[in-house]
Amino acid sequence: MTTYSIRTFGDPVLRRPTAEVTEIDGAFAKIVGAMYETMYEAPGVGLAAPQVGVQQQFFVYDIGEGPSVLVNPVIVSGEGEWVYEEGCLSLPGLAFEISRPKLVTVKAIDLDGNEVIVEGDEMLGRVFLHEIDHLQGVLMLDHLDPDERKLAMKMLREQAFAGSVPGAAVPRSDHAL
Ligand code: NI
């Protein structure tokens, strides 16, 4: 099975805007399949296209209910508030408590090209918000307060100075996105 290497902090692709998916065909399904494999291998519970260098608007996820993909996702609504210690596959070793809406509704296209409305509560809602951020070049660092952000940048710099392959020796969160 094909897998991608996951792009980590510092790779400009993580900050670039993505284009809408215009064609859902066999080639696209192949990319999605490789992204599922990459997500399971990481392991993570969500993976957005820019994290593997694909500048298109879609992400894959599996919070234990089987793999799914959402194409051209748009947030319809977010209600309530939920604090969760978030990790990101592109920021290996980092985890910070971040407050985001608890119940999230997203409109998207599925792999058959049909419009779907999906609702995510708590963990699933968190996955939707985190991955849609990735599609807009936003990282979880951007949700931290100034002190936390300073700490995060220090940790990332130390990783870089250690000279290791990014992520290779750094523990990842079990629920990284
Ligand atoms: Ni992430």
CSV table of N, CA and C and ligand atoms in Angstrom, one decimal:
chain,number,residue,atom,x,y,z
A,1,MET,N,0.8,-1.2,0.0
A,1,MET,CA,0.0,0.0,0.0
A,1,MET,C,0.9,1.2,0.0
A,2,THR,N,0.5,2.2,-0.7
A,2,THR,CA,1.2,3.5,-0.8
A,2,THR,C,0.9,4.3,0.5
A,3,THR,N,2.0,4.9,1.0
A,3,THR,CA,1.7,5.9,2.1
A,3,THR,C,2.6,7.1,1.7
A,4,TYR,N,2.1,8.2,2.3
A,4,TYR,CA,2.8,9.5,2.1
A,4,TYR,C,3.7,9.8,3.3
A,5,SER,N,4.7,10.6,3.1
A,5,SER,CA,5.4,11.1,4.3
A,5,SER,C,4.6,12.4,4.8
A,6,ILE,N,4.5,12.5,6.1
A,6,ILE,CA,3.7,13.6,6.7
A,6,ILE,C,4.6,14.8,6.8
A,7,ARG,N,4.1,15.9,6.2
A,7,ARG,CA,4.9,17.2,6.3
A,7,ARG,C,4.8,17.7,7.7
A,8,THR,N,5.9,18.2,8.2
A,8,THR,CA,5.9,18.8,9.6
A,8,THR,C,6.2,20.3,9.6
A,9,PHE,N,6.0,20.9,10.7
A,9,PHE,CA,6.2,22.3,10.9
A,9,PHE,C,7.4,22.9,10.2
A,10,GLY,N,7.3,23.9,9.5
A,10,GLY,CA,8.4,24.5,8.8
A,10,GLY,C,8.2,24.3,7.3
A,11,ASP,N,7.5,23.2,6.9
A,11,ASP,CA,7.2,23.0,5.5
A,11,ASP,C,6.1,24.0,5.0
A,12,PRO,N,6.5,24.8,4.0
A,12,PRO,CA,5.6,25.9,3.6
A,12,PRO,C,4.2,25.4,3.1
A,13,VAL,N,4.1,24.1,2.7
A,13,VAL,CA,2.9,23.6,2.2
A,13,VAL,C,1.8,23.7,3.3
A,14,LEU,N,2.2,23.6,4.5
A,14,LEU,CA,1.2,23.6,5.6
A,14,LEU,C,0.6,25.0,5.8
A,15,ARG,N,1.2,26.0,5.2
A,15,ARG,CA,0.6,27.4,5.3
A,15,ARG,C,0.0,27.9,4.1
A,16,ARG,N,0.0,27.1,3.0
A,16,ARG,CA,-0.5,27.6,1.7
A,16,ARG,C,-2.0,27.3,1.6
A,17,PRO,N,-2.8,28.2,1.0
A,17,PRO,CA,-4.2,27.9,0.8
A,17,PRO,C,-4.4,26.7,-0.2
A,18,THR,N,-5.5,26.0,-0.1
A,18,THR,CA,-5.8,24.8,-0.9
A,18,THR,C,-6.9,25.2,-1.9
A,19,ALA,N,-6.9,24.4,-3.0
A,19,ALA,CA,-7.9,24.6,-4.0
A,19,ALA,C,-9.1,23.6,-3.8
A,20,GLU,N,-10.3,24.0,-4.3
A,20,GLU,CA,-11.4,23.1,-4.2
A,20,GLU,C,-11.2,21.9,-5.1
A,21,VAL,N,-11.7,20.7,-4.7
A,21,VAL,CA,-11.6,19.5,-5.5
A,21,VAL,C,-12.7,19.7,-6.5
A,22,THR,N,-12.3,19.5,-7.8
A,22,THR,CA,-13.3,19.7,-8.9
A,22,THR,C,-13.7,18.3,-9.5
A,23,GLU,N,-12.9,17.3,-9.3
A,23,GLU,CA,-13.2,16.0,-9.9
A,23,GLU,C,-12.9,14.9,-8.9
A,24,ILE,N,-14.0,14.1,-8.7
A,24,ILE,CA,-13.9,13.0,-7.8
A,24,ILE,C,-13.9,11.7,-8.7
A,25,ASP,N,-12.7,11.3,-9.0
A,25,ASP,CA,-12.5,10.1,-10.0
A,25,ASP,C,-11.7,9.1,-9.4
A,26,GLY,N,-11.3,8.1,-10.2
A,26,GLY,CA,-10.4,7.0,-9.7
A,26,GLY,C,-9.1,7.5,-9.1
A,27,ALA,N,-8.5,8.5,-9.8
A,27,ALA,CA,-7.2,9.0,-9.3
A,27,ALA,C,-7.4,9.6,-8.0
A,28,PHE,N,-8.5,10.3,-7.8
A,28,PHE,CA,-8.7,11.0,-6.5
A,28,PHE,C,-8.9,9.9,-5.4
A,29,ALA,N,-9.7,8.9,-5.7
A,29,ALA,CA,-10.0,7.8,-4.8
A,29,ALA,C,-8.7,7.1,-4.3
A,30,LYS,N,-7.7,7.0,-5.3
A,30,LYS,CA,-6.4,6.4,-5.0
A,30,LYS,C,-5.7,7.3,-3.9
A,31,ILE,N,-5.7,8.6,-4.1
A,31,ILE,CA,-5.0,9.5,-3.1
A,31,ILE,C,-5.7,9.3,-1.8
A,32,VAL,N,-7.0,9.3,-1.8
A,32,VAL,CA,-7.7,9.1,-0.5
A,32,VAL,C,-7.3,7.8,0.2
A,33,GLY,N,-7.2,6.7,-0.6
A,33,GLY,CA,-6.8,5.4,-0.1
A,33,GLY,C,-5.4,5.5,0.6
A,34,ALA,N,-4.5,6.2,-0.1
A,34,ALA,CA,-3.1,6.3,0.4
A,34,ALA,C,-3.1,7.2,1.7
A,35,MET,N,-4.1,8.1,1.7
A,35,MET,CA,-4.1,9.0,3.0
A,35,MET,C,-4.7,8.2,4.1
A,36,TYR,N,-5.6,7.3,3.9
A,36,TYR,CA,-6.1,6.4,5.0
A,36,TYR,C,-4.9,5.6,5.5
A,37,GLU,N,-4.1,5.0,4.7
A,37,GLU,CA,-3.0,4.2,5.1
A,37,GLU,C,-2.0,5.0,5.9
A,38,THR,N,-1.8,6.2,5.4
A,38,THR,CA,-0.8,7.1,6.1
A,38,THR,C,-1.3,7.5,7.5
A,39,MET,N,-2.6,7.8,7.6
A,39,MET,CA,-3.2,8.1,8.9
A,39,MET,C,-3.1,6.9,9.8
A,40,TYR,N,-3.4,5.7,9.4
A,40,TYR,CA,-3.4,4.6,10.3
A,40,TYR,C,-1.9,4.3,10.7
A,41,GLU,N,-1.0,4.5,9.8
A,41,GLU,CA,0.4,4.2,10.1
A,41,GLU,C,1.0,5.1,11.1
A,42,ALA,N,0.5,6.4,11.1
A,42,ALA,CA,1.1,7.5,11.9
A,42,ALA,C,1.3,7.1,13.4
A,43,PRO,N,0.3,6.7,14.2
A,43,PRO,CA,-1.1,6.7,13.9
A,43,PRO,C,-1.8,8.0,14.2
A,44,GLY,N,-2.9,8.3,13.5
A,44,GLY,CA,-3.6,9.5,13.8
A,44,GLY,C,-5.1,9.2,13.6
A,45,VAL,N,-5.9,10.1,14.0
A,45,VAL,CA,-7.4,10.0,13.8
A,45,VAL,C,-7.9,10.9,12.8
A,46,GLY,N,-7.0,11.8,12.2
A,46,GLY,CA,-7.4,12.6,11.1
A,46,GLY,C,-6.2,13.1,10.4
A,47,LEU,N,-6.4,13.4,9.1
A,47,LEU,CA,-5.3,13.8,8.2
A,47,LEU,C,-5.8,14.6,7.1
A,48,ALA,N,-5.3,15.9,7.0
A,48,ALA,CA,-5.7,16.8,5.9
A,48,ALA,C,-4.7,16.7,4.8
A,49,ALA,N,-5.3,16.9,3.6
A,49,ALA,CA,-4.5,16.8,2.3
A,49,ALA,C,-3.1,17.6,2.4
A,50,PRO,N,-3.1,18.8,2.9
A,50,PRO,CA,-1.9,19.6,2.9
A,50,PRO,C,-0.8,18.9,3.7
A,51,GLN,N,-1.2,18.1,4.7
A,51,GLN,CA,-0.2,17.4,5.5
A,51,GLN,C,0.6,16.4,4.8
A,52,VAL,N,0.1,16.0,3.6
A,52,VAL,CA,0.9,15.1,2.8
A,52,VAL,C,1.3,15.8,1.5
A,53,GLY,N,1.2,17.1,1.5
A,53,GLY,CA,1.6,17.9,0.3
A,53,GLY,C,0.6,18.0,-0.8
A,54,VAL,N,-0.6,17.6,-0.6
A,54,VAL,CA,-1.6,17.8,-1.6
A,54,VAL,C,-2.5,19.0,-1.3
A,55,GLN,N,-2.4,20.0,-2.2
A,55,GLN,CA,-3.0,21.3,-1.9
A,55,GLN,C,-4.5,21.4,-2.4
A,56,GLN,N,-5.3,20.5,-1.8
A,56,GLN,CA,-6.7,20.4,-2.2
A,56,GLN,C,-7.5,20.3,-0.9
A,57,GLN,N,-8.8,20.7,-1.1
A,57,GLN,CA,-9.7,20.8,0.1
A,57,GLN,C,-10.4,19.5,0.5
A,58,PHE,N,-9.7,18.6,1.1
A,58,PHE,CA,-10.3,17.4,1.7
A,58,PHE,C,-9.5,16.9,2.8
A,59,PHE,N,-10.1,16.1,3.7
A,59,PHE,CA,-9.4,15.4,4.7
A,59,PHE,C,-10.0,14.0,5.0
A,60,VAL,N,-9.2,13.2,5.6
A,60,VAL,CA,-9.7,11.8,6.0
A,60,VAL,C,-9.7,11.8,7.5
A,61,TYR,N,-10.5,10.9,8.1
A,61,TYR,CA,-10.6,10.7,9.5
A,61,TYR,C,-11.1,9.4,9.9
A,62,ASP,N,-10.8,8.9,11.1
A,62,ASP,CA,-11.4,7.7,11.7
A,62,ASP,C,-11.2,7.8,13.2
A,63,ILE,N,-12.3,8.0,13.9
A,63,ILE,CA,-12.2,8.1,15.3
A,63,ILE,C,-12.7,6.8,16.0
A,64,GLY,N,-12.6,5.7,15.1
A,64,GLY,CA,-13.0,4.4,15.6
A,64,GLY,C,-14.2,3.8,15.0
A,65,GLU,N,-14.8,4.6,14.1
A,65,GLU,CA,-16.0,4.2,13.4
A,65,GLU,C,-15.8,3.9,12.0
A,66,GLY,N,-14.6,3.7,11.6
A,66,GLY,CA,-14.3,3.4,10.2
A,66,GLY,C,-13.8,4.6,9.4
A,67,PRO,N,-13.1,4.4,8.3
A,67,PRO,CA,-12.5,5.6,7.6
A,67,PRO,C,-13.6,6.4,6.8
A,68,SER,N,-13.4,7.7,6.8
A,68,SER,CA,-14.3,8.5,6.0
A,68,SER,C,-13.5,9.7,5.5
A,69,VAL,N,-14.0,10.3,4.4
A,69,VAL,CA,-13.4,11.4,3.8
A,69,VAL,C,-14.5,12.5,3.6
A,70,LEU,N,-14.1,13.8,3.8
A,70,LEU,CA,-15.0,14.9,3.5
A,70,LEU,C,-14.3,15.8,2.5
A,71,VAL,N,-14.9,16.1,1.4
A,71,VAL,CA,-14.4,16.9,0.3
A,71,VAL,C,-15.0,18.2,0.3
A,72,ASN,N,-14.2,19.3,0.1
A,72,ASN,CA,-14.7,20.7,0.0
A,72,ASN,C,-15.6,21.0,1.2
A,73,PRO,N,-15.1,20.7,2.4
A,73,PRO,CA,-15.9,20.9,3.6
A,73,PRO,C,-16.1,22.3,4.0
A,74,VAL,N,-17.3,22.6,4.5
A,74,VAL,CA,-17.6,24.0,5.0
A,74,VAL,C,-18.3,23.8,6.3
A,75,ILE,N,-17.9,24.6,7.3
A,75,ILE,CA,-18.5,24.6,8.6
A,75,ILE,C,-19.8,25.4,8.5
A,76,VAL,N,-20.9,24.7,8.9
A,76,VAL,CA,-22.2,25.3,8.9
A,76,VAL,C,-22.5,25.9,10.2
A,77,SER,N,-22.2,25.2,11.3
A,77,SER,CA,-22.4,25.8,12.6
A,77,SER,C,-21.5,25.1,13.7
A,78,GLY,N,-21.3,25.8,14.7
A,78,GLY,CA,-20.6,25.3,15.9
A,78,GLY,C,-21.3,25.8,17.2
A,79,GLU,N,-21.6,24.8,18.0
A,79,GLU,CA,-22.3,25.2,19.3
A,79,GLU,C,-21.5,24.7,20.5
A,80,GLY,N,-21.7,25.5,21.6
A,80,GLY,CA,-21.1,25.1,22.8
A,80,GLY,C,-19.6,25.3,22.9
A,81,GLU,N,-19.0,24.7,23.8
A,81,GLU,CA,-17.5,24.8,24.0
A,81,GLU,C,-17.0,23.5,24.6
A,82,TRP,N,-15.8,23.1,24.1
A,82,TRP,CA,-15.2,21.9,24.6
A,82,TRP,C,-13.7,22.0,24.6
A,83,VAL,N,-13.1,21.7,25.8
A,83,VAL,CA,-11.7,21.9,25.9
A,83,VAL,C,-11.1,20.5,25.8
A,84,TYR,N,-10.1,20.3,25.0
A,84,TYR,CA,-9.4,19.0,24.7
A,84,TYR,C,-8.0,19.2,24.4
A,85,GLU,N,-7.2,18.3,24.9
A,85,GLU,CA,-5.7,18.3,24.7
A,85,GLU,C,-5.4,17.8,23.2
A,86,GLU,N,-5.2,18.8,22.4
A,86,GLU,CA,-5.0,18.5,20.9
A,86,GLU,C,-3.6,18.2,20.6
A,87,GLY,N,-3.4,17.3,19.7
A,87,GLY,CA,-2.1,17.0,19.1
A,87,GLY,C,-2.2,17.1,17.6
A,88,CYS,N,-1.1,17.3,16.9
A,88,CYS,CA,-1.2,17.4,15.4
A,88,CYS,C,0.0,16.6,14.8
A,89,LEU,N,-0.3,15.8,13.8
A,89,LEU,CA,0.7,14.9,13.2
A,89,LEU,C,1.9,15.8,12.6
A,90,SER,N,1.5,17.0,12.3
A,90,SER,CA,2.5,17.9,11.7
A,90,SER,C,3.3,18.7,12.7
A,91,LEU,N,2.9,18.5,14.0
A,91,LEU,CA,3.6,19.1,15.1
A,91,LEU,C,4.0,18.0,16.1
A,92,PRO,N,4.8,17.1,15.7
A,92,PRO,CA,5.0,15.9,16.6
A,92,PRO,C,5.5,16.2,18.0
A,93,GLY,N,4.9,15.6,19.0
A,93,GLY,CA,5.4,15.8,20.3
A,93,GLY,C,4.7,16.9,21.1
A,94,LEU,N,3.9,17.7,20.4
A,94,LEU,CA,3.3,18.8,21.0
A,94,LEU,C,1.8,18.5,21.3
A,95,ALA,N,1.3,18.9,22.5
A,95,ALA,CA,-0.1,18.7,22.8
A,95,ALA,C,-0.5,19.9,23.7
A,96,PHE,N,-1.6,20.5,23.4
A,96,PHE,CA,-2.0,21.7,24.2
A,96,PHE,C,-3.6,21.6,24.3
A,97,GLU,N,-4.0,22.0,25.5
A,97,GLU,CA,-5.5,22.1,25.7
A,97,GLU,C,-6.0,23.3,24.9
A,98,ILE,N,-7.0,23.1,24.0
A,98,ILE,CA,-7.5,24.1,23.2
A,98,ILE,C,-9.0,24.1,23.3
A,99,SER,N,-9.6,25.2,23.5
A,99,SER,CA,-11.1,25.3,23.5
A,99,SER,C,-11.7,25.6,22.1
A,100,ARG,N,-12.6,24.8,21.7
A,100,ARG,CA,-13.3,25.0,20.5
A,100,ARG,C,-14.8,24.6,20.6
A,101,PRO,N,-15.6,25.0,19.6
A,101,PRO,CA,-17.0,24.5,19.8
A,101,PRO,C,-17.1,23.0,19.9
A,102,LYS,N,-18.2,22.6,20.7
A,102,LYS,CA,-18.3,21.2,21.0
A,102,LYS,C,-19.1,20.4,19.9
A,103,LEU,N,-20.2,21.0,19.5
A,103,LEU,CA,-21.0,20.3,18.5
A,103,LEU,C,-20.9,21.1,17.1
A,104,VAL,N,-20.4,20.4,16.1
A,104,VAL,CA,-20.0,21.0,14.9
A,104,VAL,C,-20.8,20.4,13.7
A,105,THR,N,-21.4,21.2,12.9
A,105,THR,CA,-22.0,20.7,11.7
A,105,THR,C,-21.3,21.2,10.4
A,106,VAL,N,-21.0,20.2,9.5
A,106,VAL,CA,-20.2,20.5,8.3
A,106,VAL,C,-21.0,20.0,7.1
A,107,LYS,N,-20.9,20.8,6.1
A,107,LYS,CA,-21.4,20.4,4.8
A,107,LYS,C,-20.3,20.1,3.9
A,108,ALA,N,-20.4,19.0,3.1
A,108,ALA,CA,-19.2,18.5,2.3
A,108,ALA,C,-19.7,17.6,1.2
A,109,ILE,N,-18.8,17.1,0.4
A,109,ILE,CA,-19.1,16.1,-0.6
A,109,ILE,C,-18.4,14.8,-0.2
A,110,ASP,N,-19.1,13.7,-0.4
A,110,ASP,CA,-18.5,12.4,-0.1
A,110,ASP,C,-17.8,11.8,-1.4
A,111,LEU,N,-17.3,10.6,-1.2
A,111,LEU,CA,-16.5,10.0,-2.3
A,111,LEU,C,-17.3,9.6,-3.5
A,112,ASP,N,-18.7,9.6,-3.3
A,112,ASP,CA,-19.6,9.3,-4.5
A,112,ASP,C,-20.0,10.6,-5.2
A,113,GLY,N,-19.5,11.8,-4.6
A,113,GLY,CA,-19.9,13.0,-5.2
A,113,GLY,C,-21.2,13.6,-4.7
A,114,ASN,N,-21.8,13.0,-3.7
A,114,ASN,CA,-23.0,13.5,-3.1
A,114,ASN,C,-22.8,14.5,-2.0
A,115,GLU,N,-23.7,15.5,-1.9
A,115,GLU,CA,-23.5,16.4,-0.8
A,115,GLU,C,-24.0,15.7,0.5
A,116,VAL,N,-23.2,15.9,1.6
A,116,VAL,CA,-23.6,15.3,2.9
A,116,VAL,C,-23.5,16.4,3.9
A,117,ILE,N,-24.4,16.3,4.9
A,117,ILE,CA,-24.3,17.1,6.1
A,117,ILE,C,-23.9,16.2,7.3
A,118,VAL,N,-22.8,16.5,7.9
A,118,VAL,CA,-22.4,15.6,9.0
A,118,VAL,C,-22.3,16.4,10.3
A,119,GLU,N,-22.6,15.8,11.4
A,119,GLU,CA,-22.5,16.4,12.7
A,119,GLU,C,-21.5,15.7,13.5
A,120,GLY,N,-20.6,16.5,14.2
A,120,GLY,CA,-19.6,15.9,15.1
A,120,GLY,C,-19.7,16.5,16.5
A,121,ASP,N,-19.8,15.6,17.5
A,121,ASP,CA,-19.8,16.0,18.8
A,121,ASP,C,-18.5,15.7,19.5
A,122,GLU,N,-18.0,16.6,20.3
A,122,GLU,CA,-16.7,16.4,21.0
A,122,GLU,C,-15.6,16.0,20.1
A,123,MET,N,-15.1,14.7,20.2
A,123,MET,CA,-13.9,14.3,19.5
A,123,MET,C,-14.1,14.5,18.0
A,124,LEU,N,-15.2,14.1,17.5
A,124,LEU,CA,-15.5,14.2,16.0
A,124,LEU,C,-15.5,15.6,15.6
A,125,GLY,N,-16.2,16.4,16.4
A,125,GLY,CA,-16.3,17.9,16.1
A,125,GLY,C,-14.9,18.5,16.1
A,126,ARG,N,-14.1,18.0,17.0
A,126,ARG,CA,-12.7,18.5,17.1
A,126,ARG,C,-11.9,18.2,15.8
A,127,VAL,N,-12.1,17.0,15.4
A,127,VAL,CA,-11.4,16.5,14.1
A,127,VAL,C,-11.8,17.4,13.0
A,128,PHE,N,-13.1,17.7,12.8
A,128,PHE,CA,-13.6,18.5,11.7
A,128,PHE,C,-12.9,19.9,11.8
A,129,LEU,N,-12.9,20.5,12.9
A,129,LEU,CA,-12.4,21.9,13.1
A,129,LEU,C,-10.9,21.9,12.8
A,130,HIS,N,-10.2,21.0,13.4
A,130,HIS,CA,-8.7,20.9,13.2
A,130,HIS,C,-8.4,20.7,11.8
A,131,GLU,N,-9.0,19.8,11.1
A,131,GLU,CA,-8.7,19.5,9.7
A,131,GLU,C,-9.1,20.6,8.8
A,132,ILE,N,-10.2,21.2,9.0
A,132,ILE,CA,-10.7,22.3,8.2
A,132,ILE,C,-9.7,23.5,8.3
A,133,ASP,N,-9.2,23.7,9.5
A,133,ASP,CA,-8.1,24.7,9.8
A,133,ASP,C,-6.9,24.4,8.8
A,134,HIS,N,-6.5,23.1,8.8
A,134,HIS,CA,-5.4,22.7,7.9
A,134,HIS,C,-5.6,23.1,6.5
A,135,LEU,N,-6.9,23.0,6.0
A,135,LEU,CA,-7.2,23.3,4.6
A,135,LEU,C,-7.1,24.8,4.4
A,136,GLN,N,-7.0,25.6,5.4
A,136,GLN,CA,-6.9,27.1,5.3
A,136,GLN,C,-5.5,27.5,5.8
A,137,GLY,N,-4.6,26.6,5.9
A,137,GLY,CA,-3.2,27.0,6.3
A,137,GLY,C,-3.1,27.4,7.8
A,138,VAL,N,-4.1,27.0,8.6
A,138,VAL,CA,-4.1,27.3,10.0
A,138,VAL,C,-3.6,26.1,10.8
A,139,LEU,N,-2.7,26.3,11.8
A,139,LEU,CA,-2.3,25.2,12.6
A,139,LEU,C,-2.7,25.5,14.0
A,140,MET,N,-2.7,24.4,14.8
A,140,MET,CA,-3.2,24.6,16.2
A,140,MET,C,-2.4,25.6,17.0
A,141,LEU,N,-1.2,25.8,16.6
A,141,LEU,CA,-0.4,26.9,17.2
A,141,LEU,C,-1.1,28.2,17.2
A,142,ASP,N,-1.9,28.5,16.1
A,142,ASP,CA,-2.6,29.7,16.0
A,142,ASP,C,-3.7,29.9,17.0
A,143,HIS,N,-4.1,28.8,17.7
A,143,HIS,CA,-5.1,28.9,18.7
A,143,HIS,C,-4.6,29.0,20.1
A,144,LEU,N,-3.2,29.1,20.2
A,144,LEU,CA,-2.6,29.1,21.6
A,144,LEU,C,-2.5,30.6,22.0
A,145,ASP,N,-2.5,30.7,23.4
A,145,ASP,CA,-2.3,32.1,23.9
A,145,ASP,C,-0.8,32.4,23.8
A,146,PRO,N,-0.4,33.7,23.9
A,146,PRO,CA,1.0,34.0,23.6
A,146,PRO,C,2.0,33.2,24.4
A,147,ASP,N,1.8,32.9,25.6
A,147,ASP,CA,2.8,32.2,26.4
A,147,ASP,C,2.9,30.7,26.0
A,148,GLU,N,1.7,30.1,25.7
A,148,GLU,CA,1.8,28.7,25.2
A,148,GLU,C,2.4,28.7,23.8
A,149,ARG,N,2.2,29.7,23.0
A,149,ARG,CA,2.8,29.7,21.7
A,149,ARG,C,4.3,29.8,21.8
A,150,LYS,N,4.8,30.6,22.7
A,150,LYS,CA,6.2,30.8,22.9
A,150,LYS,C,6.8,29.4,23.3
A,151,LEU,N,6.1,28.7,24.2
A,151,LEU,CA,6.6,27.4,24.7
A,151,LEU,C,6.6,26.4,23.5
A,152,ALA,N,5.6,26.4,22.7
A,152,ALA,CA,5.5,25.5,21.6
A,152,ALA,C,6.6,25.8,20.6
A,153,MET,N,6.9,27.1,20.3
A,153,MET,CA,7.9,27.4,19.3
A,153,MET,C,9.3,27.0,19.9
A,154,LYS,N,9.5,27.1,21.2
A,154,LYS,CA,10.7,26.7,21.8
A,154,LYS,C,10.9,25.2,21.6
A,155,MET,N,9.9,24.4,21.9
A,155,MET,CA,9.9,23.0,21.7
A,155,MET,C,10.2,22.6,20.3
A,156,LEU,N,9.6,23.3,19.4
A,156,LEU,CA,9.9,23.0,17.9
A,156,LEU,C,11.3,23.3,17.5
A,157,ARG,N,11.8,24.4,18.1
A,157,ARG,CA,13.2,24.8,17.8
A,157,ARG,C,14.2,23.8,18.3
A,158,GLU,N,13.9,23.3,19.6
A,158,GLU,CA,14.8,22.3,20.2
A,158,GLU,C,14.8,21.0,19.4
A,159,GLN,N,13.6,20.6,18.9
A,159,GLN,CA,13.5,19.4,18.0
A,159,GLN,C,14.4,19.6,16.8
A,160,ALA,N,14.3,20.8,16.2
A,160,ALA,CA,15.1,21.1,15.0
A,160,ALA,C,16.6,21.0,15.3
A,161,PHE,N,17.0,21.6,16.5
A,161,PHE,CA,18.4,21.6,16.8
A,161,PHE,C,19.0,20.2,17.1
A,162,ALA,N,18.1,19.4,17.6
A,162,ALA,CA,18.5,18.0,17.9
A,162,ALA,C,18.9,17.3,16.7
A,163,GLY,N,18.5,17.8,15.5
A,163,GLY,CA,19.0,17.3,14.2
A,163,GLY,C,18.4,16.0,13.8
A,164,SER,N,17.4,15.6,14.5
A,164,SER,CA,16.8,14.3,14.2
A,164,SER,C,15.8,14.5,13.0
A,165,VAL,N,15.5,13.4,12.4
A,165,VAL,CA,14.4,13.4,11.4
A,165,VAL,C,13.1,13.9,12.1
A,166,PRO,N,12.4,14.9,11.6
A,166,PRO,CA,11.3,15.4,12.4
A,166,PRO,C,10.3,14.3,12.7
A,167,GLY,N,10.0,14.2,14.0
A,167,GLY,CA,9.0,13.2,14.3
A,167,GLY,C,9.5,11.8,14.6
A,168,ALA,N,10.7,11.5,14.2
A,168,ALA,CA,11.2,10.2,14.3
A,168,ALA,C,11.3,9.6,15.7
A,169,ALA,N,11.9,10.5,16.6
A,169,ALA,CA,12.1,10.0,18.0
A,169,ALA,C,11.2,10.7,18.9
A,170,VAL,N,10.2,11.4,18.4
A,170,VAL,CA,9.4,12.2,19.3
A,170,VAL,C,8.0,11.5,19.4
A,171,PRO,N,7.6,11.3,20.7
A,171,PRO,CA,6.3,10.7,20.9
A,171,PRO,C,5.2,11.5,20.3
A,172,ARG,N,4.2,10.8,19.7
A,172,ARG,CA,3.1,11.5,19.2
A,172,ARG,C,1.9,11.2,20.1
A,173,SER,N,0.9,12.1,20.1
A,173,SER,CA,-0.3,11.8,20.8
A,173,SER,C,-1.0,10.7,20.1
A,174,ASP,N,-1.8,9.9,20.9
A,174,ASP,CA,-2.6,8.8,20.4
A,174,ASP,C,-3.7,9.3,19.5
A,175,HIS,N,-4.1,10.6,19.7
A,175,HIS,CA,-5.2,11.1,19.0
A,175,HIS,C,-4.8,12.3,18.1
A,176,ALA,N,-3.6,12.2,17.5
A,176,ALA,CA,-3.1,13.4,16.7
A,176,ALA,C,-3.9,13.5,15.5
A,177,LEU,N,-4.0,14.8,15.0
A,177,LEU,CA,-4.9,15.1,13.9
A,177,LEU,C,-4.1,15.7,12.7
B,1,NI,NI,-3.0,18.5,12.4
